[in-house]
Coordinates of C-alpha atoms in Angstrom, one line a residue:
M28 CA -33.8 -47.2 -42.6
P29 CA -34.8 -43.5 -43.4
A30 CA -34.6 -41.1 -40.8
T31 CA -38.5 -41.8 -39.5
P32 CA -39.2 -45.3 -40.8
P33 CA -42.9 -46.6 -41.1
P34 CA -43.0 -49.0 -38.3
A35 CA -42.9 -52.7 -39.1
S36 CA -46.6 -53.1 -39.3
S37 CA -47.3 -51.4 -42.6
H38 CA -45.9 -54.4 -44.2
P39 CA -47.8 -57.2 -42.3
P40 CA -47.5 -60.6 -43.3
E41 CA -50.4 -61.0 -45.6
A42 CA -49.3 -58.2 -47.5
L43 CA -47.8 -60.3 -49.9
S44 CA -49.7 -63.1 -51.2
P45 CA -47.1 -66.2 -52.2
A46 CA -47.8 -64.9 -55.6
A47 CA -47.5 -61.8 -55.2
G48 CA -44.2 -62.1 -53.0
D49 CA -42.8 -64.5 -55.8
A50 CA -43.2 -62.0 -58.5
L51 CA -42.0 -59.2 -56.6
L52 CA -39.1 -61.3 -55.9
S53 CA -38.7 -62.0 -59.6
T54 CA -38.9 -58.2 -60.1
I55 CA -36.3 -57.5 -57.7
R56 CA -33.8 -59.8 -59.3
Q57 CA -34.3 -58.7 -62.8
A58 CA -33.3 -55.1 -61.8
A59 CA -30.3 -56.1 -59.5
A60 CA -28.9 -57.9 -62.9
K61 CA -29.3 -54.8 -64.7
L62 CA -27.7 -52.5 -61.7
G63 CA -24.6 -55.3 -62.1
F64 CA -25.5 -57.6 -59.1
A65 CA -24.7 -61.3 -60.1
H66 CA -26.9 -62.8 -57.8
V67 CA -29.7 -61.5 -55.2
G68 CA -31.1 -64.1 -52.2
V69 CA -33.4 -63.3 -49.2
A70 CA -32.5 -63.9 -45.6
D71 CA -34.7 -64.4 -42.1
V72 CA -33.3 -62.1 -39.5
D73 CA -32.8 -64.9 -36.5
L74 CA -29.2 -65.3 -36.6
R75 CA -29.5 -66.9 -32.9
S76 CA -27.4 -70.0 -34.2
A77 CA -24.3 -67.6 -35.3
E78 CA -24.3 -65.5 -31.5
A79 CA -22.1 -68.1 -29.8
G80 CA -19.2 -68.2 -32.6
L81 CA -19.5 -64.3 -32.9
L82 CA -18.9 -64.0 -29.2
A83 CA -15.9 -66.6 -28.7
W84 CA -14.3 -65.0 -31.4
L85 CA -14.4 -61.7 -30.1
E86 CA -13.3 -63.2 -26.4
Q87 CA -10.3 -64.6 -27.5
G88 CA -9.4 -61.3 -29.1
F89 CA -9.4 -62.2 -32.8
H90 CA -11.0 -58.6 -34.0
G91 CA -7.7 -57.0 -32.8
S92 CA -7.7 -53.2 -32.6
M93 CA -11.3 -52.9 -34.7
H94 CA -12.9 -51.9 -31.4
Y95 CA -16.1 -51.4 -32.9
M96 CA -16.9 -55.2 -33.3
Q97 CA -16.4 -55.6 -29.7
T98 CA -19.0 -52.3 -29.2
H99 CA -21.5 -53.2 -31.3
G100 CA -21.7 -56.9 -29.9
L101 CA -24.6 -59.1 -30.6
K102 CA -26.2 -56.6 -32.9
R103 CA -24.2 -58.2 -35.6
A104 CA -26.4 -61.0 -35.2
R105 CA -29.5 -59.1 -34.5
P106 CA -30.8 -57.3 -37.7
A107 CA -33.9 -56.4 -36.1
E108 CA -32.3 -54.6 -33.3
L109 CA -29.6 -53.0 -35.5
V110 CA -32.3 -51.6 -37.7
P111 CA -35.6 -51.7 -35.7
G112 CA -39.0 -53.0 -37.8
T113 CA -36.4 -55.1 -40.1
V114 CA -37.9 -58.7 -40.9
R115 CA -36.0 -59.6 -43.9
V116 CA -32.5 -58.9 -45.2
I117 CA -31.6 -59.2 -49.4
T118 CA -27.9 -60.0 -49.6
A119 CA -26.5 -59.0 -53.2
R120 CA -23.3 -60.2 -54.6
M121 CA -21.2 -58.5 -57.0
D122 CA -18.3 -59.9 -59.2
Y123 CA -15.2 -57.6 -58.9
L124 CA -12.8 -59.1 -61.3
P125 CA -12.2 -56.8 -64.1
E126 CA -13.4 -58.0 -67.7
A127 CA -9.9 -58.0 -69.3
T128 CA -8.7 -60.3 -66.8
P129 CA -7.0 -63.2 -68.2
A130 CA -7.5 -66.8 -67.9
Q131 CA -4.2 -67.1 -65.8
W132 CA -4.8 -64.7 -63.3
R133 CA -4.2 -66.5 -60.4
E134 CA -0.9 -68.2 -61.6
Q135 CA 0.4 -64.7 -62.5
A136 CA -0.6 -62.7 -59.4
L137 CA 1.1 -65.8 -57.2
Q138 CA 4.2 -65.3 -59.5
R139 CA 4.5 -61.6 -58.8
L140 CA 4.3 -62.4 -55.1
Q141 CA 7.8 -63.9 -55.9
Q142 CA 9.0 -60.7 -57.1
P143 CA 10.6 -58.5 -54.3
D144 CA 10.6 -55.3 -56.0
A145 CA 6.6 -55.6 -57.2
A146 CA 4.0 -54.0 -55.5
V147 CA 1.3 -56.4 -54.7
V148 CA -2.4 -54.4 -54.1
S149 CA -5.3 -56.8 -53.8
L150 CA -6.8 -57.4 -56.7
Y151 CA -10.3 -55.8 -55.6
A152 CA -8.5 -52.5 -55.0
R153 CA -7.1 -51.8 -57.8
G154 CA -9.8 -49.9 -58.7
R155 CA -12.9 -47.8 -57.6
D156 CA -13.8 -48.0 -54.3
Y157 CA -16.6 -50.6 -53.9
H158 CA -18.1 -49.3 -50.8
K159 CA -19.5 -46.4 -53.2
V160 CA -20.1 -48.6 -56.0
L161 CA -22.6 -51.3 -54.1
R162 CA -23.7 -48.7 -51.6
Q163 CA -25.2 -46.7 -55.2
R164 CA -26.1 -49.6 -56.9
L165 CA -27.7 -50.9 -53.6
Q166 CA -30.0 -47.6 -53.3
Q167 CA -31.2 -47.8 -56.9
L168 CA -32.6 -51.1 -56.2
A169 CA -33.9 -50.3 -52.7
E170 CA -36.2 -47.4 -55.0
V171 CA -36.9 -50.2 -57.8
I172 CA -38.3 -52.1 -55.0
T173 CA -40.5 -49.0 -53.2
Q174 CA -42.1 -48.6 -56.8
H175 CA -43.5 -52.0 -57.1
A176 CA -44.2 -52.4 -53.2
G177 CA -44.9 -49.1 -52.4
P178 CA -43.2 -47.1 -49.5
M179 CA -41.1 -49.6 -47.2
G180 CA -38.4 -49.2 -44.1
Y181 CA -35.4 -50.1 -45.5
R182 CA -31.3 -49.5 -44.8
V183 CA -28.7 -50.4 -46.9
F184 CA -24.9 -51.7 -46.0
T185 CA -21.8 -52.3 -47.7
D186 CA -19.2 -53.5 -45.3
S187 CA -19.9 -50.1 -43.3
A188 CA -21.7 -51.6 -40.2
P189 CA -21.9 -54.1 -37.6
V190 CA -23.5 -56.9 -40.3
L191 CA -22.9 -60.4 -40.3
E192 CA -22.9 -60.4 -44.0
V193 CA -21.5 -64.0 -44.7
E194 CA -23.7 -65.3 -42.2
L195 CA -26.9 -64.0 -43.8
A196 CA -25.2 -64.5 -47.5
S197 CA -25.0 -68.3 -46.7
R198 CA -28.8 -68.4 -45.5
S199 CA -30.1 -67.0 -48.7
A200 CA -28.2 -69.4 -51.0
Q201 CA -25.4 -67.3 -51.9
G202 CA -22.8 -69.9 -51.3
W203 CA -21.5 -71.4 -47.9
R204 CA -18.6 -70.0 -45.5
G205 CA -15.0 -71.3 -46.5
K206 CA -12.2 -72.4 -44.2
H207 CA -10.7 -69.0 -44.8
T208 CA -13.6 -67.6 -43.3
L209 CA -14.6 -66.0 -46.8
L210 CA -18.2 -66.6 -48.5
L211 CA -17.4 -69.6 -51.4
S212 CA -19.6 -69.7 -54.4
R213 CA -19.9 -72.9 -56.7
E214 CA -20.4 -70.8 -59.6
A215 CA -18.6 -67.8 -58.9
G216 CA -15.7 -68.9 -56.2
S217 CA -15.0 -65.8 -53.5
M218 CA -14.2 -63.2 -55.6
F219 CA -17.0 -60.8 -55.3
F220 CA -18.5 -58.0 -52.9
L221 CA -21.8 -58.4 -51.0
G222 CA -24.3 -55.9 -50.1
E223 CA -27.4 -56.1 -48.0
I224 CA -30.9 -54.2 -47.6
F225 CA -32.4 -54.4 -44.3
T226 CA -36.4 -54.4 -44.7
D227 CA -39.3 -54.4 -43.2
L228 CA -40.9 -55.7 -46.5
P229 CA -42.1 -59.6 -45.8
L230 CA -40.2 -60.9 -49.1
P231 CA -40.3 -64.9 -49.2
L232 CA -36.9 -66.6 -48.1
T233 CA -34.7 -68.0 -50.6
P234 CA -34.6 -71.7 -50.1
T235 CA -31.5 -73.3 -49.1
E236 CA -30.3 -76.6 -49.4
P237 CA -28.8 -78.3 -45.6
H238 CA -26.2 -76.9 -44.8
T239 CA -23.3 -78.4 -47.5
D240 CA -19.5 -77.2 -47.2
Y241 CA -18.0 -78.0 -50.9
C242 CA -14.3 -77.4 -49.6
G243 CA -14.3 -81.0 -48.7
Q244 CA -10.7 -81.9 -47.4
C245 CA -8.9 -79.0 -49.0
T246 CA -6.8 -76.8 -46.7
A247 CA -4.8 -75.1 -49.3
C248 CA -6.0 -71.5 -47.8
L249 CA -4.8 -72.7 -44.4
T250 CA -1.5 -73.8 -45.7
A251 CA -1.1 -70.4 -47.9
C252 CA -1.7 -68.0 -45.4
P253 CA 1.7 -66.1 -45.3
T254 CA 1.3 -65.5 -41.5
G255 CA -1.1 -68.4 -40.4
A256 CA -3.8 -66.1 -39.6
I257 CA -6.3 -68.7 -40.2
I258 CA -5.3 -70.5 -37.1
A259 CA -8.3 -73.5 -38.0
P260 CA -10.8 -74.1 -40.4
Y261 CA -13.5 -71.2 -40.1
R262 CA -11.3 -69.4 -37.5
L263 CA -9.4 -66.3 -38.6
D264 CA -7.1 -64.4 -36.0
A265 CA -7.2 -60.8 -37.8
R266 CA -4.1 -59.4 -35.8
R267 CA -1.7 -61.8 -38.1
C268 CA -3.9 -61.1 -41.4
I269 CA -2.0 -59.0 -43.6
S270 CA -5.4 -57.6 -44.8
Y271 CA -6.0 -56.0 -41.4
L272 CA -2.5 -55.2 -40.9
T273 CA -2.0 -53.4 -44.0
I274 CA -5.5 -51.7 -44.3
E275 CA -7.3 -51.4 -40.6
H276 CA -4.4 -51.4 -38.1
H277 CA -3.0 -48.0 -37.4
G278 CA 0.1 -48.4 -35.3
S279 CA 3.2 -50.1 -35.5
I280 CA 3.4 -53.6 -37.6
D281 CA 4.8 -56.7 -35.1
P282 CA 8.4 -56.8 -36.2
K283 CA 7.9 -60.3 -36.3
L284 CA 5.0 -60.6 -39.2
R285 CA 7.0 -57.5 -41.2
P286 CA 9.3 -60.2 -43.1
L287 CA 6.1 -62.7 -43.7
I288 CA 4.3 -59.5 -45.3
G289 CA 6.3 -59.8 -48.0
N290 CA 6.1 -57.5 -51.1
R291 CA 2.1 -57.0 -50.3
I292 CA 1.2 -53.0 -49.5
Y293 CA -2.5 -53.5 -49.4
G294 CA -4.5 -56.3 -48.4
C295 CA -3.7 -59.7 -49.3
D296 CA -5.3 -62.5 -51.7
D297 CA -3.2 -65.7 -51.3
C298 CA -6.1 -67.9 -49.7
Q299 CA -8.1 -66.7 -52.7
L300 CA -5.6 -67.5 -55.0
V301 CA -4.6 -70.8 -54.2
C302 CA -8.7 -71.7 -53.4
P303 CA -9.8 -74.4 -56.5
W304 CA -13.2 -72.7 -56.4
N305 CA -11.9 -69.6 -58.0
K306 CA -11.1 -71.1 -60.9
F307 CA -14.7 -70.2 -61.7
A308 CA -14.3 -66.9 -60.6
R309 CA -16.7 -64.0 -63.1
R310 CA -15.5 -61.1 -64.6
T311 CA -17.7 -58.0 -64.0
P312 CA -19.5 -56.2 -66.9
L313 CA -18.8 -53.0 -64.7
P314 CA -15.6 -51.0 -65.6
D315 CA -16.0 -49.6 -62.4
F316 CA -13.4 -52.5 -60.9
D317 CA -10.8 -51.8 -64.0
E318 CA -7.4 -51.1 -62.5
R319 CA -6.1 -47.5 -62.2
H320 CA -2.8 -45.8 -62.3
G321 CA -1.0 -49.5 -62.9
L322 CA -1.6 -51.0 -59.5
G323 CA -1.8 -54.3 -61.2
H324 CA 1.8 -54.2 -62.1
A325 CA 3.4 -51.3 -60.2
Q326 CA 7.2 -51.2 -58.5
L327 CA 8.0 -50.7 -54.8
L328 CA 10.2 -47.8 -56.0
E329 CA 7.7 -46.1 -57.9
L330 CA 5.2 -46.2 -55.5
W331 CA 7.3 -45.1 -52.6
Q332 CA 7.7 -41.6 -54.7
W333 CA 4.3 -40.6 -54.1
D334 CA 4.2 -37.5 -52.0
E335 CA 0.9 -36.9 -49.8
A336 CA -0.6 -34.7 -52.7
T337 CA 0.1 -37.4 -55.5
F338 CA -1.2 -40.3 -53.0
L339 CA -4.3 -38.4 -52.4
Q340 CA -4.8 -37.8 -56.3
R341 CA -4.4 -41.2 -57.4
T342 CA -6.4 -42.8 -54.7
E343 CA -9.1 -40.6 -55.2
G344 CA -12.6 -42.9 -55.3
S345 CA -10.2 -45.6 -54.3
P346 CA -10.5 -47.8 -51.3
I347 CA -6.8 -47.2 -50.5
R348 CA -7.0 -43.7 -49.7
R349 CA -8.9 -44.7 -46.7
I350 CA -5.6 -45.7 -45.1
G351 CA -3.8 -42.5 -45.6
H352 CA -0.4 -41.3 -47.0
V353 CA 1.6 -42.4 -43.1
R354 CA 0.1 -46.0 -43.4
W355 CA 0.8 -46.4 -47.2
L356 CA 4.5 -45.4 -46.4
R357 CA 4.6 -47.6 -43.5
N358 CA 3.5 -50.4 -45.7
I359 CA 5.7 -49.7 -48.5
A360 CA 8.3 -49.3 -46.3
I361 CA 8.3 -52.9 -44.9
A362 CA 8.1 -54.6 -48.1
L363 CA 11.3 -52.6 -49.3
G364 CA 13.0 -54.2 -46.1
N365 CA 12.1 -57.3 -47.4
A366 CA 13.3 -56.3 -50.9
L367 CA 16.4 -55.6 -49.3
R368 CA 17.0 -58.7 -48.1
E369 CA 16.5 -60.3 -51.9
A370 CA 18.7 -57.7 -53.7
D371 CA 21.9 -57.5 -55.3
E372 CA 24.3 -54.7 -54.6
T373 CA 23.0 -52.3 -57.3
G374 CA 19.4 -52.9 -56.2
A375 CA 19.8 -52.9 -52.6
Q376 CA 21.6 -49.2 -53.0
A377 CA 18.7 -48.0 -55.2
I378 CA 16.3 -49.2 -52.2
R379 CA 18.8 -47.7 -49.4
E380 CA 18.7 -44.3 -51.1
A381 CA 14.9 -44.3 -51.8
L382 CA 14.3 -45.2 -47.9
Q383 CA 16.7 -42.3 -46.7
Q384 CA 14.0 -40.1 -48.4
H385 CA 11.9 -40.5 -45.5
A386 CA 14.6 -41.6 -42.9
N387 CA 13.3 -38.0 -40.6
H388 CA 9.4 -38.3 -41.4
P389 CA 7.4 -35.9 -39.5
E390 CA 5.4 -39.0 -38.5
E391 CA 7.3 -41.7 -36.1
R392 CA 5.1 -44.5 -37.8
V393 CA 7.1 -43.8 -40.7
R394 CA 10.6 -43.6 -39.1
E395 CA 10.3 -46.5 -36.9
H396 CA 9.3 -48.9 -40.1
V397 CA 11.8 -47.3 -42.2
A398 CA 14.7 -47.9 -39.9
W399 CA 13.7 -51.3 -39.4
A400 CA 13.7 -51.7 -43.1
L401 CA 17.2 -49.9 -43.5
A402 CA 18.6 -52.7 -40.7
Q403 CA 18.0 -55.3 -43.1
K404 CA 21.0 -57.2 -44.6
T405 CA 20.7 -58.6 -48.4
Q406 CA 21.5 -62.1 -48.0
R407 CA 23.0 -62.9 -51.5

């Protein structure tokens, strides 16, 4: 919310009649569509039923080194405590598959995972940083709301604070929590971002049908997870998740998990690639998420050659920049080690020579992972 937000009483319940609330919600949805959002809903702030699951997940240590999750504790499930005065949460979905994405994109992505020399970057991270795109557009949407409803207290979030966004989204008719723990939509699969506006404006709640899980008996995501991070339906141990390991985790990656990472150097889409619902994934009209610098078909040795200046230049405005050059090299070193085991003698020689370039890197994390990679033996 703003530095001096209006008190919650600035919008008492009687301030919006049902007709006025519905009209305002219609205006919000029209404005959201113009800003590139595919769907908007409104959720209540009572998430008490989600608290037990959150606490159990934290107590089991499944959050790994993401200590901020433990620090914020139950604030994640209590929007009115996180942002005092909040009575509603507007949830917004933004699709991210580029408009030019081919019909067989899932099959092509799965095939690329079988090419050891290929550098696999998660689909969502190949374009502009979604944090910036969503935050700006959510802010613009909030400004539209104030133009029609008057001053309100609000704060926008885009994966940037302790928010139970999947829980809020499912309670505002955006979809349901899949067995891989991501939100799923019958109309759009899961290839989208979520953002929220916490507000003291008592908007009408989005009607939701009784909880329905459309995953059925499917366990494709559990079977596909390379590291077994989805330990049970709806339960993710982040400490084993490749997205966590290559993005969130700062230190050394467990040697037992390194071979399982394969050629994935930033994030992992496997559980989404095999999900049947993603045959409905939608393309975005926004050019922000178009692929940059050939990241959809880059080779490991090509990206390994990026020095820090090149890395910073080519990841400007990208979510990849957040991991920094050291972790970039750490991740690629693991992938190169995995590629080395599959390479013929000519390919193996090229990989070894490339790895030697950073064998004496000033950062211990890089040296360690390079040494591991060089120790991998060709299995051919």
